[in-house]
Amino acid sequence: MSRRGIVGAATLVLLLAAAAAAALIARSGGAAAGEQTATLPPATAAVERGDLIDTLTVSGTLGYGPEQPVVNAAGGTLTELPEEGEVISRGEELYEVNRDPVLLMYGPKPMHRTLELGVPDGADVRHLERNLSELGYEVEVDNHFGLSTRAAVRKWQAKVGLPVTGSVSKAEVVVLPGEVRVQALGAPVGTSVRAGQTLLTVTGVERLVTVQLDAGRQSLARKGAPVQVELPGELELKGKISEVGTVAKQAGEDGDTTVDVRIRPDDPGKAGKLDQVPVSVELQSEIRRDVLSVPVEALLALRQGGYGVEVVEGANVRVVPVTAGIFANGRVEVSGSGLTEGMRVGVPAT
């Protein structure tokens, strides 16, 4: 996403404020601080106290999170594949080579060796045993591949249609962090496949929005912060930032440097099942608590520089200088001596 593609609400409102201020200069002839004016403004608005939240709208994509290749370790003919969009869980078949199933197991790291009786103890043994236990086989979950582990493996192999060897190789099992959704297929059924070949691309099963945020704006994305997501058709979803990338990457050859931001919708069911949906995401760029604010149109450019507002008290109007803070939702934070909640300030006629 290019820098030009990011439009900050604050930038837009500043432009509107400048235009409004110019219009007010024309009306007032350029007021001075403390000046009493005889002409009542065409309309008034209240000075309000509350929270102001400045936002930044960026582009994102609704899908199922990052893609991960499934690397094959079996050699032979690819005899079966799942369908795109299919969800595969622990112990279920990912694909089939030479009519032997290759099954999904859960774990933090891929298999790197054949697990069998006598193999040195290790965490990979424990992960295999935990998977077998979760699948309903009686086995002690530790780091040791003993007789009980071999017995459990043999029962499992017999049930799923694998050669009953009592050992587990990389050609029989693919280890991934959890349940997966098939994103894309890398080869057609009937192809001769080899070890090291990518046969599937998968994602997680959770609905996620991914934003490639300009790295210079990374501070706007805070884990746990609420966001608003707008889908095509003006459907709006609320969500929270679940992950903020720490590694910047270049978006295209001439693109800007970005970080990935992932957002988890509060109600993923409302997002439907479509993948790679373009969305708009409203990030909270700044929050000011318990401040005074007026409509942007109330700002008046002063002759001596800076801004003021026309305070209307009955038939009297006076110009009060103010310091402007953040702009948000058509209002601007203001502070100034004698300015209080509930006062009426002049604005152009609506």
Short mmCIF file of N, CA and C in Angstrom, two decimals, residues 24-25 27-32 35-45 47 294 297-302 307-313 316-322 339 343-348:
data_model
loop_
_atom_site.label_atom_id
_atom_site.label_comp_id
_atom_site.label_asym_id
_atom_site.label_seq_id
_atom_site.Cartn_x
_atom_site.Cartn_y
_atom_site.Cartn_z
N LEU A 24 -14.51 32.41 7.46
CA LEU A 24 -14.81 33.25 8.62
C LEU A 24 -14.03 34.56 8.57
N ILE A 25 -12.80 34.51 8.02
CA ILE A 25 -12.04 35.74 7.85
C ILE A 25 -12.80 36.70 6.95
N ARG A 27 -15.95 36.80 6.48
CA ARG A 27 -17.15 37.31 7.14
C ARG A 27 -16.80 38.37 8.18
N SER A 28 -15.71 38.12 8.95
CA SER A 28 -15.40 39.01 10.06
C SER A 28 -14.42 40.10 9.71
N GLY A 29 -13.79 39.98 8.55
CA GLY A 29 -12.77 40.95 8.20
C GLY A 29 -11.49 40.76 8.97
N GLY A 30 -11.34 39.59 9.64
CA GLY A 30 -10.14 39.32 10.41
C GLY A 30 -10.29 39.90 11.80
N ALA A 31 -10.77 39.10 12.75
CA ALA A 31 -11.05 39.61 14.08
C ALA A 31 -9.78 39.70 14.90
N ALA A 32 -9.85 40.44 15.99
CA ALA A 32 -8.74 40.54 16.93
C ALA A 32 -9.15 39.93 18.24
N GLU A 35 -11.89 41.26 20.91
CA GLU A 35 -12.73 42.25 20.23
C GLU A 35 -14.21 41.95 20.43
N GLN A 36 -14.98 42.99 20.70
CA GLN A 36 -16.43 42.88 20.76
C GLN A 36 -16.98 43.17 19.35
N THR A 37 -17.86 42.33 18.87
CA THR A 37 -18.45 42.55 17.56
C THR A 37 -19.95 42.77 17.71
N ALA A 38 -20.49 43.63 16.84
CA ALA A 38 -21.90 43.96 16.94
C ALA A 38 -22.77 43.01 16.15
N THR A 39 -22.17 42.27 15.22
CA THR A 39 -22.96 41.41 14.35
C THR A 39 -23.03 40.01 14.92
N LEU A 40 -24.23 39.53 15.15
CA LEU A 40 -24.40 38.16 15.62
C LEU A 40 -24.09 37.19 14.49
N PRO A 41 -23.43 36.07 14.79
CA PRO A 41 -23.18 35.06 13.74
C PRO A 41 -24.49 34.44 13.29
N PRO A 42 -24.51 33.86 12.09
CA PRO A 42 -25.75 33.29 11.58
C PRO A 42 -26.25 32.08 12.36
N ALA A 43 -25.37 31.38 13.05
CA ALA A 43 -25.77 30.21 13.85
C ALA A 43 -24.77 30.03 14.98
N THR A 44 -25.16 29.24 15.96
CA THR A 44 -24.25 28.95 17.07
C THR A 44 -24.21 27.46 17.35
N ALA A 45 -23.17 27.03 18.05
CA ALA A 45 -23.02 25.64 18.49
C ALA A 45 -22.42 25.65 19.88
N VAL A 47 -20.04 24.63 23.10
CA VAL A 47 -18.74 24.11 23.50
C VAL A 47 -19.00 22.85 24.32
N VAL A 294 -15.13 22.27 19.84
CA VAL A 294 -16.14 23.01 19.10
C VAL A 294 -16.14 22.48 17.67
N GLU A 297 -15.86 24.42 12.06
CA GLU A 297 -16.27 25.66 11.41
C GLU A 297 -16.29 26.86 12.36
N ALA A 298 -16.20 26.58 13.68
CA ALA A 298 -16.22 27.69 14.64
C ALA A 298 -14.87 28.40 14.74
N LEU A 299 -13.80 27.77 14.24
CA LEU A 299 -12.48 28.40 14.33
C LEU A 299 -12.44 29.68 13.50
N LEU A 300 -11.87 30.73 14.07
CA LEU A 300 -11.77 32.03 13.44
C LEU A 300 -10.30 32.43 13.39
N ALA A 301 -9.78 32.75 12.21
CA ALA A 301 -8.39 33.19 12.09
C ALA A 301 -8.26 34.61 12.63
N LEU A 302 -7.31 34.83 13.56
CA LEU A 302 -7.13 36.13 14.19
C LEU A 302 -6.14 36.98 13.39
N TYR A 307 -5.77 31.22 16.29
CA TYR A 307 -7.21 31.02 16.13
C TYR A 307 -7.97 31.57 17.33
N GLY A 308 -9.23 31.84 17.08
CA GLY A 308 -10.14 32.21 18.14
C GLY A 308 -11.53 31.67 17.83
N VAL A 309 -12.45 31.91 18.74
CA VAL A 309 -13.85 31.58 18.51
C VAL A 309 -14.69 32.79 18.93
N GLU A 310 -15.85 32.93 18.30
CA GLU A 310 -16.79 33.99 18.68
C GLU A 310 -17.72 33.45 19.76
N VAL A 311 -17.58 33.92 20.96
CA VAL A 311 -18.45 33.51 22.06
C VAL A 311 -19.68 34.41 22.05
N VAL A 312 -20.85 33.79 21.97
CA VAL A 312 -22.11 34.52 21.89
C VAL A 312 -22.79 34.44 23.25
N GLU A 313 -23.03 35.63 23.85
CA GLU A 313 -23.71 35.71 25.16
C GLU A 313 -24.87 36.67 25.01
N ASN A 316 -24.57 39.85 22.82
CA ASN A 316 -23.16 40.25 22.77
C ASN A 316 -22.30 39.14 22.17
N VAL A 317 -21.29 39.56 21.43
CA VAL A 317 -20.35 38.63 20.81
C VAL A 317 -18.94 39.12 21.10
N ARG A 318 -18.09 38.24 21.59
CA ARG A 318 -16.69 38.59 21.81
C ARG A 318 -15.80 37.48 21.27
N VAL A 319 -14.61 37.86 20.87
CA VAL A 319 -13.67 36.91 20.29
C VAL A 319 -12.72 36.42 21.38
N VAL A 320 -12.68 35.12 21.58
CA VAL A 320 -11.82 34.50 22.59
C VAL A 320 -10.72 33.72 21.86
N PRO A 321 -9.44 34.05 22.10
CA PRO A 321 -8.36 33.28 21.46
C PRO A 321 -8.30 31.86 22.03
N VAL A 322 -8.01 30.90 21.18
CA VAL A 322 -7.94 29.50 21.63
C VAL A 322 -6.71 28.84 21.03
N LEU A 339 -12.92 30.00 28.53
CA LEU A 339 -13.75 29.13 27.70
C LEU A 339 -14.25 27.97 28.56
N MET A 343 -20.87 27.02 26.69
CA MET A 343 -20.89 28.29 25.97
C MET A 343 -21.33 28.07 24.54
N ARG A 344 -21.89 29.14 23.93
CA ARG A 344 -22.29 29.09 22.53
C ARG A 344 -21.24 29.85 21.71
N VAL A 345 -20.84 29.27 20.60
CA VAL A 345 -19.86 29.90 19.71
C VAL A 345 -20.46 30.02 18.32
N GLY A 346 -20.02 31.01 17.59
CA GLY A 346 -20.55 31.25 16.26
C GLY A 346 -20.05 30.26 15.24
N VAL A 347 -20.96 29.87 14.35
CA VAL A 347 -20.63 28.99 13.23
C VAL A 347 -21.38 29.50 12.00
N PRO A 348 -20.91 29.09 10.79
CA PRO A 348 -21.66 29.49 9.59
C PRO A 348 -23.03 28.87 9.59
#
